[in-house]
XYZ file of N, CA and C in Angstrom:
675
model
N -4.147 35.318 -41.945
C -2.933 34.517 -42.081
C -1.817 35.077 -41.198
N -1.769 36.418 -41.155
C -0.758 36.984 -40.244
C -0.692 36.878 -39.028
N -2.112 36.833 -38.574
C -2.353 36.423 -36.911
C -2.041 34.792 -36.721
N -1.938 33.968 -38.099
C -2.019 32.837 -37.250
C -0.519 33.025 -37.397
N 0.188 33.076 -38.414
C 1.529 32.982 -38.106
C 1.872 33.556 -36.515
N 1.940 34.892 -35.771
C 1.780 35.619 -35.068
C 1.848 34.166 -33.886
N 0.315 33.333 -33.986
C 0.359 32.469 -32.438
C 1.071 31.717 -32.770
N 1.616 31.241 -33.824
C 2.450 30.140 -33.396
C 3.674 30.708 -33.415
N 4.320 31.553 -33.709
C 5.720 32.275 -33.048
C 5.684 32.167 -31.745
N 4.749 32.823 -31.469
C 4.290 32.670 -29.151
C 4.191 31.701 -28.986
N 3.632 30.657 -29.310
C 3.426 29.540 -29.192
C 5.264 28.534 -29.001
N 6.100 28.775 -30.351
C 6.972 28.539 -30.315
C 7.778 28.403 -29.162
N 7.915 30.003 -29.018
C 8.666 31.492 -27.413
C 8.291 30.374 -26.441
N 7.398 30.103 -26.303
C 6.938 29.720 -24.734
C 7.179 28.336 -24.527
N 7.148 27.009 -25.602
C 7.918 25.977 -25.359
C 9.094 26.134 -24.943
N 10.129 27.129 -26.285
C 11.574 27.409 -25.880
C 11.675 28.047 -24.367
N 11.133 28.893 -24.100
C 10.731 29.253 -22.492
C 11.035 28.070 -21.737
N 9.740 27.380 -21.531
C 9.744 26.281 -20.505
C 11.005 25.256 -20.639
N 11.505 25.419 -22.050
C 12.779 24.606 -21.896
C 14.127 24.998 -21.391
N 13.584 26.312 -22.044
C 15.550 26.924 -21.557
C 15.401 26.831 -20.231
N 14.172 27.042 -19.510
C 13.873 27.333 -17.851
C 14.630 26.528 -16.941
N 14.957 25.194 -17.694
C 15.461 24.056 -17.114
C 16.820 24.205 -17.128
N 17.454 25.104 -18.110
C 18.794 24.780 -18.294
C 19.442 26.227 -17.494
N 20.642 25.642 -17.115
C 21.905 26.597 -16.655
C 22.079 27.429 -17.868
N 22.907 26.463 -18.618
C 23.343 27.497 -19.753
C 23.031 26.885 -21.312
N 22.940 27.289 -22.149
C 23.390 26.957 -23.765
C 23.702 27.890 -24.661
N 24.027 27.474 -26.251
C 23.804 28.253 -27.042
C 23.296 27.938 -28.000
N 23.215 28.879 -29.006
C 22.590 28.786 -30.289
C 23.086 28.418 -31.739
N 22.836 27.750 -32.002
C 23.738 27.368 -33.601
C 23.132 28.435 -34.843
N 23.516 28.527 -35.760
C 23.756 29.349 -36.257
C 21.781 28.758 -37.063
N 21.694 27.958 -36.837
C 20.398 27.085 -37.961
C 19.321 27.576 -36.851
N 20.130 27.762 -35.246
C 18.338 28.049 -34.740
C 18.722 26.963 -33.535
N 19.306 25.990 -33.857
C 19.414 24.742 -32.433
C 20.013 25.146 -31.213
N 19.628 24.544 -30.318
C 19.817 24.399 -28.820
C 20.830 23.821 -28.765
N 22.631 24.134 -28.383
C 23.705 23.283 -28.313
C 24.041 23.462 -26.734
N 24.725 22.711 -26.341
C 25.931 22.427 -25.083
C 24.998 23.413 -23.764
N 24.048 22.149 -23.733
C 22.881 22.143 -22.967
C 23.889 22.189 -21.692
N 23.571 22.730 -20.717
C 24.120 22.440 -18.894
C 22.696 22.613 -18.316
N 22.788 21.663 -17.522
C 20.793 21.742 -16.785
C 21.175 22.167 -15.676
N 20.209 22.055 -14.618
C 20.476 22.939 -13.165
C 21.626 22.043 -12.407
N 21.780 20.935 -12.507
C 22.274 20.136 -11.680
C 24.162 20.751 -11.964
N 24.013 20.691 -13.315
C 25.645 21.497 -13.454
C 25.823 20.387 -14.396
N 24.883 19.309 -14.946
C 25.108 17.889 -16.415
C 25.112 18.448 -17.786
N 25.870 18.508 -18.427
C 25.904 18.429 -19.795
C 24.571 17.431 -20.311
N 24.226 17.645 -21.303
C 22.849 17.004 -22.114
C 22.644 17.540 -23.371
N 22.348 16.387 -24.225
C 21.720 16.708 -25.843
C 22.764 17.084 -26.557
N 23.158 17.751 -27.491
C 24.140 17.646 -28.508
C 25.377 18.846 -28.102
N 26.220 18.337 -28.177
C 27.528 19.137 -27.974
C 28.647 19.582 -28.981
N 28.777 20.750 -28.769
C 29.985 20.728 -29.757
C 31.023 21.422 -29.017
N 32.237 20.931 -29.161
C 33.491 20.967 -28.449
C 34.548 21.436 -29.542
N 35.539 22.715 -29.172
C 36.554 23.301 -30.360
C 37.167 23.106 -29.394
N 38.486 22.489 -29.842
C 39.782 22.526 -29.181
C 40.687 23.555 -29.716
N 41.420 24.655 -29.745
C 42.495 25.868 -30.644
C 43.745 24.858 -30.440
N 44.344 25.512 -31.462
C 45.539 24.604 -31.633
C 46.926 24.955 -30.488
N 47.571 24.688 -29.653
C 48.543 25.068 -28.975
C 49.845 23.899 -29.327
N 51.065 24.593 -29.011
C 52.259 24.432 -28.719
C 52.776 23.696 -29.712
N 52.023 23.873 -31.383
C 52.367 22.978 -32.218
C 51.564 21.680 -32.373
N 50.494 21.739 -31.465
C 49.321 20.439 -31.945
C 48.094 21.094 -32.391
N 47.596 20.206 -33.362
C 46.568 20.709 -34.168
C 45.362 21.039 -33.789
N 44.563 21.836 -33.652
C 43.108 22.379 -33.084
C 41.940 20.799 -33.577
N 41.143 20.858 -33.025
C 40.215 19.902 -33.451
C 38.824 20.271 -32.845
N 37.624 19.809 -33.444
C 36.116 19.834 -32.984
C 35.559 18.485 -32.655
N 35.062 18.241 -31.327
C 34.359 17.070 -31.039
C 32.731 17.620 -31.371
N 31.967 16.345 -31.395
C 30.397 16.540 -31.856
C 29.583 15.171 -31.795
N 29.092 15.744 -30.490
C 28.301 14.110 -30.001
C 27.063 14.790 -28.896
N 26.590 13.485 -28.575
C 25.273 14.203 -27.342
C 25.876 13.254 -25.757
N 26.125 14.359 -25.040
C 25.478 13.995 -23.824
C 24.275 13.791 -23.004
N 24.220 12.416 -22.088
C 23.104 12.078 -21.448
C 23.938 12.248 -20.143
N 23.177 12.752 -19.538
C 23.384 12.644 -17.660
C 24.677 13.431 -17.589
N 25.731 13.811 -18.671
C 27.014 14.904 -18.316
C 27.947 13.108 -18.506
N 27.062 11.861 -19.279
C 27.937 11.105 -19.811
C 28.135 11.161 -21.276
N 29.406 10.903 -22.070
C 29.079 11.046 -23.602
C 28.562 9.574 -23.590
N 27.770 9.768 -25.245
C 26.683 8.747 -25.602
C 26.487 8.621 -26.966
N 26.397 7.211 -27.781
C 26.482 7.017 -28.524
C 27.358 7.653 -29.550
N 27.514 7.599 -31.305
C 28.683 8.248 -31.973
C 28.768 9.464 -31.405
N 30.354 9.871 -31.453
C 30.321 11.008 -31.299
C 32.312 10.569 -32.393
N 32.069 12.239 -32.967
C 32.974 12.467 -34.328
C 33.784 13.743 -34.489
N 34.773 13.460 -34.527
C 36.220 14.197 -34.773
C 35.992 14.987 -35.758
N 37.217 16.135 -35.921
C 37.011 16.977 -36.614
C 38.128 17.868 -36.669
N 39.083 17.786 -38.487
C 40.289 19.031 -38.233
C 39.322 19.972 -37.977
N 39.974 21.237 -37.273
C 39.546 22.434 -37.802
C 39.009 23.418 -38.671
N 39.311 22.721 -39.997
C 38.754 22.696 -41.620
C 37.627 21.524 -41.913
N 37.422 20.975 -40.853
C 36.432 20.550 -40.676
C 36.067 18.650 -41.623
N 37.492 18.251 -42.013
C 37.499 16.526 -42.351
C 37.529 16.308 -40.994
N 36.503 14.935 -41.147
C 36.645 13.953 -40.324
C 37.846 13.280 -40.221
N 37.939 12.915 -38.943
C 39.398 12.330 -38.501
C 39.317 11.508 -37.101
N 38.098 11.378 -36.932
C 37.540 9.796 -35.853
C 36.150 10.036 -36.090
N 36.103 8.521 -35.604
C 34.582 8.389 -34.765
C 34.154 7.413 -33.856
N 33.896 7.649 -32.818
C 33.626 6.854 -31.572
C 32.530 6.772 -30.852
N 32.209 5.201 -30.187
C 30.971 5.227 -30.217
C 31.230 4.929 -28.560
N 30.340 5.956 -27.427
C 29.978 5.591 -25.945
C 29.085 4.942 -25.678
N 29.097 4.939 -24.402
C 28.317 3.839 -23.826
C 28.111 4.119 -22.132
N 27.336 4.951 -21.870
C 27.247 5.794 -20.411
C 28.654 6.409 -20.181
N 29.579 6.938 -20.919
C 30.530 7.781 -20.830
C 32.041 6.659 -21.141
N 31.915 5.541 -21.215
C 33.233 4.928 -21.827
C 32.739 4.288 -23.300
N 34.000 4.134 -23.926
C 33.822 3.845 -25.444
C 33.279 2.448 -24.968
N 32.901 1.776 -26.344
C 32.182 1.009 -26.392
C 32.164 0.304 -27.454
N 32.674 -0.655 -28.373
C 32.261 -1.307 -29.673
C 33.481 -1.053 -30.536
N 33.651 -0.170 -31.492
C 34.697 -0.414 -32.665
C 34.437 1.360 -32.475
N 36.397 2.077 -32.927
C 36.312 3.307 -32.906
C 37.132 2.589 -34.289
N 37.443 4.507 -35.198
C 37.934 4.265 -35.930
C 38.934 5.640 -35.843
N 39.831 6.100 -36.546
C 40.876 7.126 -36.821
C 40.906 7.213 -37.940
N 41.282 8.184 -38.612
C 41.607 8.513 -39.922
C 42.710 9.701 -40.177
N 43.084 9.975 -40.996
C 43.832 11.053 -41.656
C 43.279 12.056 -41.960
N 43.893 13.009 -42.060
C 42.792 14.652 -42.497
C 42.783 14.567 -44.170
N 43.547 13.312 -45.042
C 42.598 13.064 -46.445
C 42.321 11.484 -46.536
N 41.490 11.416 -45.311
C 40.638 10.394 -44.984
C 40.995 8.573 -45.436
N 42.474 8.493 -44.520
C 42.835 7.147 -44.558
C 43.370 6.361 -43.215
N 42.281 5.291 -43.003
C 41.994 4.806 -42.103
C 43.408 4.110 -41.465
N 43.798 5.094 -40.475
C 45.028 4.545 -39.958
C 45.108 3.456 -38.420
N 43.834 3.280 -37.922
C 43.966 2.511 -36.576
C 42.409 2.429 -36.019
N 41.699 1.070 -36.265
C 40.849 0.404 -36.290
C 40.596 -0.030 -34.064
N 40.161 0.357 -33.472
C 40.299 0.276 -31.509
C 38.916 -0.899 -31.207
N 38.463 -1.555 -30.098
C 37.971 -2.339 -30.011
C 37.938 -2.206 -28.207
N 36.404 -1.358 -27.583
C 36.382 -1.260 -26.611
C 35.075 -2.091 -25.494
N 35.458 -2.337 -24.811
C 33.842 -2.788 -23.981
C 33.728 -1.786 -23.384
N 31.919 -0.912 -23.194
C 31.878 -0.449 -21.968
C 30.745 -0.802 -20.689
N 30.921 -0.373 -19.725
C 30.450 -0.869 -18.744
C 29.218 -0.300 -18.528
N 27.898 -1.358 -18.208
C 26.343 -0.822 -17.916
C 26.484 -0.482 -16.326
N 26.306 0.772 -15.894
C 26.209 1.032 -14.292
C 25.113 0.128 -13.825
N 24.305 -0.427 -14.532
C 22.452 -0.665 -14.144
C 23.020 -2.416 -13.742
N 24.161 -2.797 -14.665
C 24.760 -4.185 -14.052
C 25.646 -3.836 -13.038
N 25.967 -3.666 -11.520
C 26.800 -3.508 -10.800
C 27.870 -4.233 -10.443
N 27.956 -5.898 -11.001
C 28.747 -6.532 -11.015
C 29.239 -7.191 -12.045
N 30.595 -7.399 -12.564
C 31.254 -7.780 -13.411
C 32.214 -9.219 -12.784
N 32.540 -10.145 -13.546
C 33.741 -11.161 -13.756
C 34.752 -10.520 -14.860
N 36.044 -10.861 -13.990
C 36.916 -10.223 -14.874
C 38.194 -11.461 -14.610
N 38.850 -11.504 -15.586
C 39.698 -12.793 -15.719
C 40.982 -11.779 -14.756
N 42.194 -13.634 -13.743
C 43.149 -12.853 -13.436
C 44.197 -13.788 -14.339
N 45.327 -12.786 -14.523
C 46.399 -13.544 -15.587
C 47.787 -13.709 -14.846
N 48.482 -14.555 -15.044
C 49.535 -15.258 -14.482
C 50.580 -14.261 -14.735
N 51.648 -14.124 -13.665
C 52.740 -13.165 -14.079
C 53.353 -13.729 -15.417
N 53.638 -12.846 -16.870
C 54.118 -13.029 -17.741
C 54.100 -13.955 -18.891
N 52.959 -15.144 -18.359
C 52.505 -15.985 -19.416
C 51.392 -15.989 -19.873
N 50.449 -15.061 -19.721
C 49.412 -14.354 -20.369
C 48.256 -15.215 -20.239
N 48.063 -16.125 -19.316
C 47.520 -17.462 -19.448
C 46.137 -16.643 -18.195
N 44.972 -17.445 -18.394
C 43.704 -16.919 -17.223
C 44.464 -17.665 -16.094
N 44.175 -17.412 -14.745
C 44.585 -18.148 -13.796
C 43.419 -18.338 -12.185
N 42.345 -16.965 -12.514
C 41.487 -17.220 -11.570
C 40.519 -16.160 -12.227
N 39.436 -16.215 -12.030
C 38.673 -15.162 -11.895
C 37.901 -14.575 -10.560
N 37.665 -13.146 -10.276
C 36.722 -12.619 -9.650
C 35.882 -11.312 -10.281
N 35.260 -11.425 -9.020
C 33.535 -10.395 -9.391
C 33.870 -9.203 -8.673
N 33.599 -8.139 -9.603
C 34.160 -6.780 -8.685
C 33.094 -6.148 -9.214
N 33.137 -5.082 -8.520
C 31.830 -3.851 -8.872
C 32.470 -3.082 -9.962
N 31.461 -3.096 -10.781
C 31.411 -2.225 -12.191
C 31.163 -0.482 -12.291
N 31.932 -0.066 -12.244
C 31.472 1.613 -12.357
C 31.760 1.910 -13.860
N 31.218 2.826 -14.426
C 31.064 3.596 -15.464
C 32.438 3.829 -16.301
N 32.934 3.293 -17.104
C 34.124 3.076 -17.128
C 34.326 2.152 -18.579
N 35.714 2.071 -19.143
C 35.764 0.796 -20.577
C 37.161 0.617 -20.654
N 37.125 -0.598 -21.085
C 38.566 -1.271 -21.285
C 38.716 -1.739 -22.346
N 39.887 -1.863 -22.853
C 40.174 -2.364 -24.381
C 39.687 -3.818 -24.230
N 39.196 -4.435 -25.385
C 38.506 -5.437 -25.741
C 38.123 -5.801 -27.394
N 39.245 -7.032 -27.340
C 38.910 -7.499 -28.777
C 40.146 -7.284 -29.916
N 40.334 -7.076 -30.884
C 41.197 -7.093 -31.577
C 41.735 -5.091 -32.122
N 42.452 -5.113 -32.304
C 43.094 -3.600 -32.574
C 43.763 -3.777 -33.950
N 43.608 -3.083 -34.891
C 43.998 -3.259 -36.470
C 44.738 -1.609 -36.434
N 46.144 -1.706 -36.916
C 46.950 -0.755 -37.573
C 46.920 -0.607 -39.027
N 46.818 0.340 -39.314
C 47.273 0.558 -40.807
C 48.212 1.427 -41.398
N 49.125 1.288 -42.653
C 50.229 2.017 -42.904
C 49.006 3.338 -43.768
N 49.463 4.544 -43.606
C 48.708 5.321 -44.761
C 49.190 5.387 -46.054
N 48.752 6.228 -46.804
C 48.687 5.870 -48.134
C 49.116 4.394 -49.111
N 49.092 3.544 -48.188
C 49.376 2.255 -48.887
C 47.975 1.376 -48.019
N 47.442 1.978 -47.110
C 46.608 1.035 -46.811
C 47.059 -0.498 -46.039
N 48.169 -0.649 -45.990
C 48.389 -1.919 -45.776
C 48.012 -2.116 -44.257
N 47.645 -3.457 -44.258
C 47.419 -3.892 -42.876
C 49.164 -4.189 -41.906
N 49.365 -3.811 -41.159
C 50.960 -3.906 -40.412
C 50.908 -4.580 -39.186
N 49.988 -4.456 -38.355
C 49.939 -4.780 -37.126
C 48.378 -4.903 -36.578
N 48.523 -6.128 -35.502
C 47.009 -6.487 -35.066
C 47.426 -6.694 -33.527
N 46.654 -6.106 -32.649
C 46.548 -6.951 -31.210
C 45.003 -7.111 -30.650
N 45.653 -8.365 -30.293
C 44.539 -8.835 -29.230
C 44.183 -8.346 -27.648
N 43.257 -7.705 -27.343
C 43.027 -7.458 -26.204
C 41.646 -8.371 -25.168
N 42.295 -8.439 -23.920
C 41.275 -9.465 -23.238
C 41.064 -7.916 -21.567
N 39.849 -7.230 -21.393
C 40.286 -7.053 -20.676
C 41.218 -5.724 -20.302
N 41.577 -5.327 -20.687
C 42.869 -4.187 -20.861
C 44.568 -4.938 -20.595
N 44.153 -6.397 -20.697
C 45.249 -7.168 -21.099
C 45.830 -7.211 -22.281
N 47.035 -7.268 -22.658
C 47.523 -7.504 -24.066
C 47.916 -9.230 -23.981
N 46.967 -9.972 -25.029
C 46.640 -11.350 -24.992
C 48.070 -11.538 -26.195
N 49.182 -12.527 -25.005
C 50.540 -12.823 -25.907
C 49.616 -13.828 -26.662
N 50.810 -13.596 -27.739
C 50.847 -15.109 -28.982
C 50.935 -16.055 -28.319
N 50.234 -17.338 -28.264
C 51.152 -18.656 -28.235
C 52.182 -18.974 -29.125
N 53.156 -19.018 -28.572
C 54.402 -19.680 -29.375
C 53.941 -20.987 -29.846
N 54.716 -21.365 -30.941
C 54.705 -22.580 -31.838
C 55.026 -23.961 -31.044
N 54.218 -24.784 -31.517
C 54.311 -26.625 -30.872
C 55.480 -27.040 -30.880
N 55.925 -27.664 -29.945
C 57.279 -28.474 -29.664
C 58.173 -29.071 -31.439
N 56.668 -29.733 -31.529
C 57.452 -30.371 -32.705
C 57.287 -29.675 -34.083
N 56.991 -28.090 -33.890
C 57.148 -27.439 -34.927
C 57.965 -26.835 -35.103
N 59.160 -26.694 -34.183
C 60.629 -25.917 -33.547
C 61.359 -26.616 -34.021
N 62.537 -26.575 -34.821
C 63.968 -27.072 -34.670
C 65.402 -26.837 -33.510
N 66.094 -27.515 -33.956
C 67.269 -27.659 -32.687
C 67.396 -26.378 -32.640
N 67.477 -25.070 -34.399
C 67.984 -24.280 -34.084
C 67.465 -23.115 -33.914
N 66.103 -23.445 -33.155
C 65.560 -22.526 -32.271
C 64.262 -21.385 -33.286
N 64.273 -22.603 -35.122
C 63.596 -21.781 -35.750
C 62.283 -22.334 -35.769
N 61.613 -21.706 -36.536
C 59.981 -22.455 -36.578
C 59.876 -23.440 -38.033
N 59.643 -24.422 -37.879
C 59.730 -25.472 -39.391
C 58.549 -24.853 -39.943
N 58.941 -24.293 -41.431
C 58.025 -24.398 -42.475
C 56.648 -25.238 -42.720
N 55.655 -24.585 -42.591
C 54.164 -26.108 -42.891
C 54.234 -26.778 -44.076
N 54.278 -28.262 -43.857
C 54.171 -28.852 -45.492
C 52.833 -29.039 -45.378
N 52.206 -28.945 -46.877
C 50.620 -28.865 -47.330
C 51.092 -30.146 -47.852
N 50.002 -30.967 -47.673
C 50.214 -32.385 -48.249
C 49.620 -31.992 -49.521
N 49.770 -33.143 -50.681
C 49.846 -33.125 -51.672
C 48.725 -33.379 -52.506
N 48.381 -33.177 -53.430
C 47.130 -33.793 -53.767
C 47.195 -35.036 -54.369
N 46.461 -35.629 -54.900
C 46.493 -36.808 -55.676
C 46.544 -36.146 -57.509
N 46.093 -35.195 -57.528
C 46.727 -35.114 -59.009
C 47.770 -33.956 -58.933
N 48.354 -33.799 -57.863
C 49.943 -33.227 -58.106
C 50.424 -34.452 -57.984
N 50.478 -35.525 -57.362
C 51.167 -36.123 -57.690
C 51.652 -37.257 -58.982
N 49.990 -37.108 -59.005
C 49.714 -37.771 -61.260
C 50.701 -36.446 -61.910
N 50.667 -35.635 -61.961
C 51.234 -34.397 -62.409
C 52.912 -34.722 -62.549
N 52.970 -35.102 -61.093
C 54.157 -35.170 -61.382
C 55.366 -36.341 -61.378
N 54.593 -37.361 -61.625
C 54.581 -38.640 -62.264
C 54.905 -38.515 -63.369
N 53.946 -37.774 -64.225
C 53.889 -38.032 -65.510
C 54.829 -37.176 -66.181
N 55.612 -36.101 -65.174
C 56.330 -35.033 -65.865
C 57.821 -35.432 -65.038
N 57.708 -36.193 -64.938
C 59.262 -36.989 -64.146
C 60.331 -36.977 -65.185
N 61.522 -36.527 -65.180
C 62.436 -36.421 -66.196
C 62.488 -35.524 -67.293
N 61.579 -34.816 -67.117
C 61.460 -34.215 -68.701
C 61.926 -32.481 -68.411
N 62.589 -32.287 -69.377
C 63.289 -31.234 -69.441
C 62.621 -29.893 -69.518
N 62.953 -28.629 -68.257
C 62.151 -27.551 -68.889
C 62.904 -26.730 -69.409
N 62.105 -25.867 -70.634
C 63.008 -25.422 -71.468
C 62.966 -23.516 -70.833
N 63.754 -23.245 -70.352
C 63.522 -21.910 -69.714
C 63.588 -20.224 -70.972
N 63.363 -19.531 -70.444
C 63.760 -18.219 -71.734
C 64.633 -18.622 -72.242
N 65.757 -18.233 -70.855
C 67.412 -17.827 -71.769
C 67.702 -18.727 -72.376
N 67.152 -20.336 -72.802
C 67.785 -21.266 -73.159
C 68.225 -22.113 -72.656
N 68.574 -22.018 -71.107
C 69.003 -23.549 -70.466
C 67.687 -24.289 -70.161
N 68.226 -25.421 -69.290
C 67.262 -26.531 -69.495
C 67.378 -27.130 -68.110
N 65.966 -27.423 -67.851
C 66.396 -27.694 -66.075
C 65.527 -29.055 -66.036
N 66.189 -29.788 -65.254
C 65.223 -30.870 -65.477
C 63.681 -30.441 -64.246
């Protein structure tokens, strides 16, 4: 039993061998893993972990994701120093890509991001052009795509500890997509927006047919018709 344990330790040695052989540099995690791979070329590869120390009054933080090719790739996740999560973001050959999120260091979701990123393997892209100041498309062209991401899609704020939703933008593009302002005939003279009337139903209006004149009798005692 001792000898076989014995070959497969060597056995082990000599994979890890032929692998480290490949790499510039790494290190070791404390479990035994292979981290913050550099191969000969001088590329980052396979799982990374990144400590930022805290300077000049901003807070230290840990990134933790894998590089492919010396691009980041797929989730990769934030980290105080004490070690709560406090993002997570997802790449895409080295630009974000899809929905990031932010959080608080007691984990409340303060700002919801919305990115496209770009496939190098597609070399050409259409990208909308927008009119000075009226936010409107006005032409498009085809430009070459490099490795790269732009905001895309909607952006959600949140207040913390109340959770509330506060603010939303739309992005087209790394454009900020204005509101359309309100219809002619939804404006008044004095420049406000008219209230929507909801039409009525047919039994609000039996309702209130039948309750025409009649007195309501309130707490304090008065009486309203």
């Amino acid at each position: 039993m001792r000898k076989f344990f014995l070959i497969m330790i060597c056995i082990c040695l000599f994979f890890l061998q032929q692998a480290t052989a490949q790499l510039k540099s790494f290190i070791l995690s404390p479990n035994g893993d292979t981290l913050n791979k550099v191969d000969k070329k001088g590329w980052k590869q396979g799982r990374w972990v990144m400590r930022v120390e805290p300077l000049r009054g901003e807070d230290g933080f840990e990134d933790e994701g894998v590089f492919k090719d010396d691009k980041k790739e797929g989730v990769w996740r934030h980290y105080t120093l004490k070690g709560d999560p406090i993002g997570f973001e997802t790449y895409l050959h080295g630009g974000k890509d899809g929905k990031q999120q932010y959080y608080t260091p007691f984990g409340e979701l303060v700002r919801e991001e919305s990115w496209k990123g770009f496939n190098p393997d597609a070399p050409y892209d259409t990208i909308a052009i927008y009119g000075t100041g009226s936010g409107e498309i006005i032409d498009y062209k085809i430009v070459k795509a490099e490795p790269y991401s732009v905001k895309q899609g909607i952006w959600k704020f949140y207040e913390s500890f109340t959770g509330r939703l506060y603010k939303t933008e739309e992005w087209d593009r790394n454009n900020l997509v204005v509101p359309k302002p309100a219809k002619q005939d939804e404006v008044t003279s004095a420049g406000t927006v008219k209230k929507k009337v909801v039409p009525k139903t047919q039994e609000m209006l039996d309702w209130e047919k039948k309750n025409r004149g009649k007195k309501k009798v309130l707490k304090s005692g008065e009486t309203r018709l």
